[in-house]
Amino acid sequence: MERLTGLRAAVTGGAQGIGEAIAKRLAAEGARVAVLDLNGEGAARVLPAPHIGLACDVTDSASVDKAFAEIKAAFGGIDVLVNNAGIGTAPGDGMDKYYVAQAEQAAGKDVFADQTIHCEDTGWLRVLDVTLNGAFRCTRAAVRLMAEEGIGGSIVNIGSTAAVKGNGPVPYCVAKAGVIGMTRAMAREFAGRGIRVNAVNPGAVETPIYAGLPEEVKQAVADDSLMRRLASPDEVAGAVAFLAGSDGSFATGSTVTVNGGAWFD
Ligand code: NDP
């Protein structure tokens, strides 16, 4: 069944990983999709016409506004935005020193695994700029278009385990907790316009991040969930498709957790 027929959607960070799976799922459900990514060529490869792929840097308001102007020109407007672009770490955020100390601990050395005291402003700000501020910039651009048409819309933000459990690089946990806060505040703000704002909080998902990890590390992450495996990107995409379209018509301000039972909330 094509649940999203007639809807016009944009997915940020859609050239690979979870974003690519979301873009393909929304298209398979009948939406016309704009894939936005830092990697414009990769974005263009994800789906054939009438879908489009655009270079877009979510840390740059001019780049975001240009991409949404192109979406308006191609689709006439937008009904669904998925804020998926995000980074877990950035140069200068102190994670390199954290990993060294963690390895030393594992080898029996009595050291603290610190991140914060090694985190420079550049690393802190970069993670927040992509992961939190990027979602703000794209939402602002999308809601401007939605408001012009006055027919409502749906925004789905991708959160993380890190937003709930604080288990990750500190700026990333802060950014994802901010994404959930933004989801709730904007759900209130835009309800009168008929624009729903929700989030999906995935647990560990089988993406290129995990491909390079040793099998035992991957299994330890998997064992953290009751299902003892990682999610497939498409299992996240299914939750996004539910929230994006009319199946999710009474959901706003909510967070759908897709974590194999890694935690209950
Ligand atoms: P990937 O790193 O595989 O994909 C992210 C995409 O976003 C890449 O194509 C990347 O482009 C793009 N991107 C990065 N920076 C920008 C930017 N400034 N502007 C536009 N696009 C950008 O990530 P995942 O698929 O693993 O994760 C997707 C989302 O899901 C993220 O928000 C992540 O935090 C979240 N998440 C992931 C989990 C996991 O286990 N994988 C678990 C929970 C949440 P490029 O490669 O060119 O840099």
Coordinates of C-alpha atoms and ligand atoms in Angstrom, one line a residue:
M1 CA 0.0 0.0 0.0
E2 CA 1.3 3.4 -0.9
R3 CA 0.6 5.5 2.2
L4 CA 2.4 8.6 1.2
T5 CA 1.0 9.1 -2.4
G6 CA 0.9 12.8 -3.3
L7 CA 3.3 13.9 -0.5
R8 CA 6.4 15.9 -1.2
A9 CA 9.3 15.0 1.2
A10 CA 12.9 16.0 1.9
V11 CA 15.4 13.9 3.8
T12 CA 18.6 15.5 5.0
G13 CA 21.8 13.4 5.1
G14 CA 20.1 11.1 2.7
A15 CA 23.1 10.0 0.5
Q16 CA 23.8 7.0 2.7
G17 CA 23.0 5.0 5.9
I18 CA 19.7 5.6 7.7
G19 CA 18.8 8.7 5.5
E20 CA 19.2 6.7 2.3
A21 CA 16.9 4.0 3.7
I22 CA 14.3 6.7 4.7
A23 CA 14.4 8.3 1.3
K24 CA 13.9 5.0 -0.4
R25 CA 11.1 4.0 1.9
L26 CA 9.2 7.3 1.5
A27 CA 9.6 7.0 -2.3
A28 CA 8.4 3.4 -2.1
E29 CA 5.3 4.6 -0.2
G30 CA 4.5 7.0 -3.0
A31 CA 6.1 10.3 -1.9
R32 CA 8.2 12.5 -4.2
V33 CA 11.5 12.8 -2.4
A34 CA 14.3 15.4 -2.4
V35 CA 17.5 13.8 -1.0
L36 CA 19.7 16.5 0.6
D37 CA 23.3 15.8 1.5
L38 CA 26.7 17.4 1.8
N39 CA 27.6 14.9 -0.9
G40 CA 25.4 16.2 -3.7
E41 CA 26.5 13.5 -6.2
G42 CA 25.7 10.8 -3.7
A43 CA 22.3 12.4 -3.0
A44 CA 21.5 12.4 -6.7
R45 CA 22.3 8.7 -7.0
V46 CA 19.8 7.5 -4.4
L47 CA 16.6 7.8 -6.4
P48 CA 15.6 8.3 -10.1
A49 CA 13.5 11.1 -11.4
P50 CA 10.9 12.5 -10.5
H51 CA 12.8 12.4 -7.2
I52 CA 15.7 14.9 -6.9
G53 CA 19.1 14.9 -5.1
L54 CA 20.6 18.2 -4.0
A55 CA 23.9 19.3 -2.4
C56 CA 23.0 20.9 0.9
D57 CA 25.2 21.7 3.9
V58 CA 22.9 21.9 6.9
T59 CA 25.4 24.1 8.8
D60 CA 25.0 26.8 6.2
S61 CA 21.7 28.8 6.2
A62 CA 22.3 30.0 2.6
S63 CA 22.9 26.5 1.4
V64 CA 19.7 25.2 3.2
D65 CA 17.6 28.1 1.9
K66 CA 18.8 27.5 -1.7
A67 CA 18.0 23.8 -1.4
F68 CA 14.5 24.5 -0.2
A69 CA 14.0 27.1 -3.0
E70 CA 15.0 24.3 -5.5
I71 CA 12.5 21.9 -3.8
K72 CA 9.8 24.6 -4.2
A73 CA 10.7 25.0 -7.9
A74 CA 10.7 21.2 -8.5
F75 CA 7.7 20.1 -6.3
G76 CA 5.8 23.3 -5.7
G77 CA 6.2 23.0 -1.9
I78 CA 6.9 20.4 0.8
D79 CA 4.7 18.3 3.0
V80 CA 7.3 16.2 4.9
L81 CA 10.8 17.0 6.3
V82 CA 13.0 14.4 7.8
N83 CA 15.9 15.9 9.8
N84 CA 18.3 13.0 9.6
A85 CA 21.8 14.6 9.0
G86 CA 23.9 14.2 12.1
I87 CA 27.5 13.5 13.2
G88 CA 28.6 11.8 16.4
T89 CA 32.0 13.3 16.6
A90 CA 34.2 15.9 15.1
P91 CA 37.9 16.9 15.2
G92 CA 38.8 18.7 18.4
D93 CA 35.9 17.1 20.4
G94 CA 38.4 15.1 22.6
M95 CA 37.2 11.7 21.6
D96 CA 40.6 10.7 20.3
K97 CA 42.0 11.1 23.8
Y98 CA 39.0 9.4 25.3
Y99 CA 39.5 6.3 23.2
V100 CA 43.2 6.2 24.1
A101 CA 42.4 6.3 27.8
Q102 CA 39.7 3.7 27.4
A103 CA 42.2 1.3 25.7
E104 CA 44.7 2.0 28.6
Q105 CA 41.9 1.2 31.1
A106 CA 41.2 -2.0 29.3
A107 CA 44.9 -2.8 29.5
G108 CA 44.7 -2.3 33.3
K109 CA 46.1 1.2 33.6
D110 CA 44.6 3.4 36.3
V111 CA 43.5 6.4 34.2
F112 CA 40.3 8.4 33.7
A113 CA 38.6 8.3 30.3
D114 CA 37.9 12.1 29.9
Q115 CA 36.4 13.8 26.9
T116 CA 35.2 17.2 28.2
I117 CA 38.5 18.4 29.5
H118 CA 40.1 17.8 26.1
C119 CA 37.1 19.2 24.0
E120 CA 37.9 22.4 22.1
D121 CA 35.2 24.9 21.2
T122 CA 35.6 23.8 17.5
G123 CA 34.8 20.2 18.2
W124 CA 31.9 21.0 20.5
L125 CA 30.4 23.6 18.1
R126 CA 30.8 21.4 15.0
V127 CA 28.8 18.5 16.4
L128 CA 26.0 20.8 17.6
D129 CA 26.0 22.8 14.4
V130 CA 25.4 19.8 12.2
T131 CA 23.3 17.7 14.5
L132 CA 21.1 20.3 16.3
N133 CA 21.4 23.6 14.5
G134 CA 21.1 21.9 11.1
A135 CA 17.7 20.4 12.1
F136 CA 16.6 23.9 13.1
R137 CA 17.8 25.6 9.9
C138 CA 16.0 22.9 7.7
T139 CA 12.8 23.1 9.8
R140 CA 12.7 26.8 9.5
A141 CA 13.1 26.6 5.7
A142 CA 10.5 23.9 5.4
V143 CA 7.9 25.5 7.6
R144 CA 8.2 28.7 5.6
L145 CA 7.2 26.8 2.6
M146 CA 4.5 24.9 4.5
A147 CA 3.1 28.2 5.9
E148 CA 2.9 29.6 2.3
E149 CA 0.6 26.8 1.2
G150 CA -1.3 26.6 4.5
I151 CA -2.0 22.8 4.2
G152 CA -0.1 21.6 7.2
G153 CA 2.8 19.1 7.1
S154 CA 4.9 16.7 9.1
I155 CA 8.4 16.9 10.4
V156 CA 10.3 13.9 11.7
N157 CA 13.5 14.4 13.6
I158 CA 16.0 11.6 14.1
G159 CA 17.2 11.4 17.7
S160 CA 19.3 8.7 19.3
T161 CA 19.9 6.5 22.3
A162 CA 22.3 9.2 23.3
A163 CA 19.5 11.7 23.9
V164 CA 18.0 9.4 26.5
K165 CA 20.9 7.5 28.1
G166 CA 23.7 10.0 27.6
N167 CA 25.9 7.2 26.3
G168 CA 28.1 8.8 23.7
P169 CA 30.3 11.7 23.0
V170 CA 29.1 14.6 25.2
P171 CA 28.3 17.1 22.5
Y172 CA 26.4 14.4 20.5
C173 CA 24.3 13.6 23.6
V174 CA 23.6 17.3 24.1
A175 CA 22.7 17.8 20.4
K176 CA 20.3 14.8 20.4
A177 CA 18.7 15.8 23.6
G178 CA 18.3 19.2 22.0
V179 CA 16.6 17.6 19.0
I180 CA 14.0 16.0 21.3
G181 CA 13.5 19.3 23.1
M182 CA 13.1 21.1 19.7
T183 CA 10.6 18.4 18.6
R184 CA 8.4 19.1 21.7
A185 CA 8.6 22.9 21.5
M186 CA 7.9 23.0 17.8
A187 CA 5.0 20.5 18.1
R188 CA 3.4 23.1 20.3
E189 CA 4.3 26.0 18.1
F190 CA 3.1 24.6 14.8
A191 CA 0.1 22.6 15.9
G192 CA -2.2 25.5 14.9
R193 CA -0.8 25.4 11.4
G194 CA -1.6 21.7 11.2
I195 CA 2.1 20.8 11.2
R196 CA 3.0 17.8 13.3
V197 CA 6.5 17.4 14.7
N198 CA 7.8 14.1 16.0
A199 CA 11.0 12.2 16.5
V200 CA 12.3 8.7 16.1
N201 CA 14.9 7.5 18.6
P202 CA 16.9 4.6 17.1
G203 CA 19.1 2.3 19.1
A204 CA 22.2 1.0 17.3
V205 CA 21.6 0.7 13.6
E206 CA 23.7 -1.3 11.1
T207 CA 25.3 1.5 9.1
P208 CA 28.9 2.1 7.9
I209 CA 29.8 3.3 11.4
Y210 CA 29.6 -0.3 12.7
A211 CA 31.0 -2.0 9.5
G212 CA 34.5 -1.1 10.6
L213 CA 34.2 -2.3 14.2
P214 CA 35.6 -5.6 15.5
E215 CA 32.9 -8.3 15.7
E216 CA 33.1 -8.5 19.5
V217 CA 32.5 -4.8 19.9
K218 CA 29.6 -5.0 17.5
Q219 CA 28.2 -8.0 19.4
A220 CA 28.6 -6.1 22.8
V221 CA 26.5 -3.2 21.3
A222 CA 23.9 -5.7 20.0
D223 CA 23.7 -7.5 23.3
D224 CA 22.7 -4.3 24.9
S225 CA 19.2 -4.8 23.3
L226 CA 16.7 -7.5 24.2
M227 CA 16.8 -8.6 20.6
R228 CA 20.6 -9.0 20.7
R229 CA 21.1 -7.4 17.2
L230 CA 21.4 -4.1 15.6
A231 CA 18.5 -2.5 13.7
S232 CA 18.5 -2.4 10.0
P233 CA 18.2 1.1 8.5
D234 CA 14.8 0.1 7.1
E235 CA 13.4 -0.6 10.5
V236 CA 14.1 3.0 11.4
A237 CA 12.6 4.1 8.0
G238 CA 9.4 2.3 8.7
A239 CA 8.8 4.3 11.9
V240 CA 9.6 7.5 10.0
A241 CA 7.0 6.6 7.3
F242 CA 4.4 6.0 9.9
L243 CA 5.0 9.5 11.5
A244 CA 5.3 11.2 8.1
G245 CA 1.9 10.3 6.7
S246 CA -1.7 10.0 7.7
D247 CA -1.1 6.8 9.7
G248 CA 0.6 9.2 12.2
S249 CA -2.1 11.9 12.0
F250 CA -2.7 12.0 15.8
A251 CA 1.0 11.9 16.7
T252 CA 2.7 15.2 17.5
G253 CA 5.5 16.0 20.0
S254 CA 6.1 12.3 20.4
T255 CA 9.2 10.1 20.2
V256 CA 8.9 6.7 18.7
T257 CA 11.6 4.4 20.1
V258 CA 13.1 1.8 17.8
N259 CA 15.7 0.1 19.9
G260 CA 15.0 -3.7 20.2
G261 CA 14.2 -3.1 23.9
A262 CA 17.6 -1.6 24.8
W263 CA 15.7 0.7 27.1
F264 CA 12.1 1.4 28.0
D265 CA 10.7 5.0 28.0
Ligands
NDP1 P1 25.9 8.4 8.3 O1 27.2 9.1 8.7 O2 26.1 7.1 7.6 O3 25.1 9.4 7.2 C1 25.0 10.7 7.5 C2 24.8 11.5 6.3 O4 24.7 12.9 6.6 C3 26.1 11.4 5.4 O5 25.7 11.2 4.0 C4 26.8 12.7 5.6 O6 27.5 13.1 4.4 C5 25.6 13.6 5.8 N1 26.0 14.8 6.4 C6 27.0 15.0 7.4 N2 27.1 16.3 7.6 C7 26.2 17.0 6.9 C8 25.9 18.4 6.7 N3 26.6 19.3 7.3 N4 24.9 18.7 5.8 C9 24.3 17.7 5.1 N5 24.5 16.4 5.2 C10 25.5 16.1 6.1 O7 25.0 8.4 9.5 P2 23.8 7.3 10.0 O8 23.0 6.9 8.8 O9 24.4 6.3 10.8 O10 23.0 8.3 10.9 C11 21.9 9.1 10.4 C12 21.2 9.8 11.6 O11 20.8 8.8 12.6 C13 22.2 10.7 12.4 O12 21.5 11.8 12.8 C14 22.6 9.8 13.5 O13 23.1 10.6 14.6 C15 21.4 9.1 13.8 N6 21.6 7.8 14.6 C16 22.4 6.8 14.1 C17 22.5 5.6 14.7 C18 23.4 4.5 14.2 O14 23.5 3.5 15.0 N7 23.9 4.6 13.0 C19 21.8 5.4 16.0 C20 21.0 6.5 16.4 C21 20.9 7.6 15.7 P3 29.0 12.9 4.3 O15 29.2 11.4 4.4 O16 29.4 13.4 3.0 O17 29.7 13.6 5.5

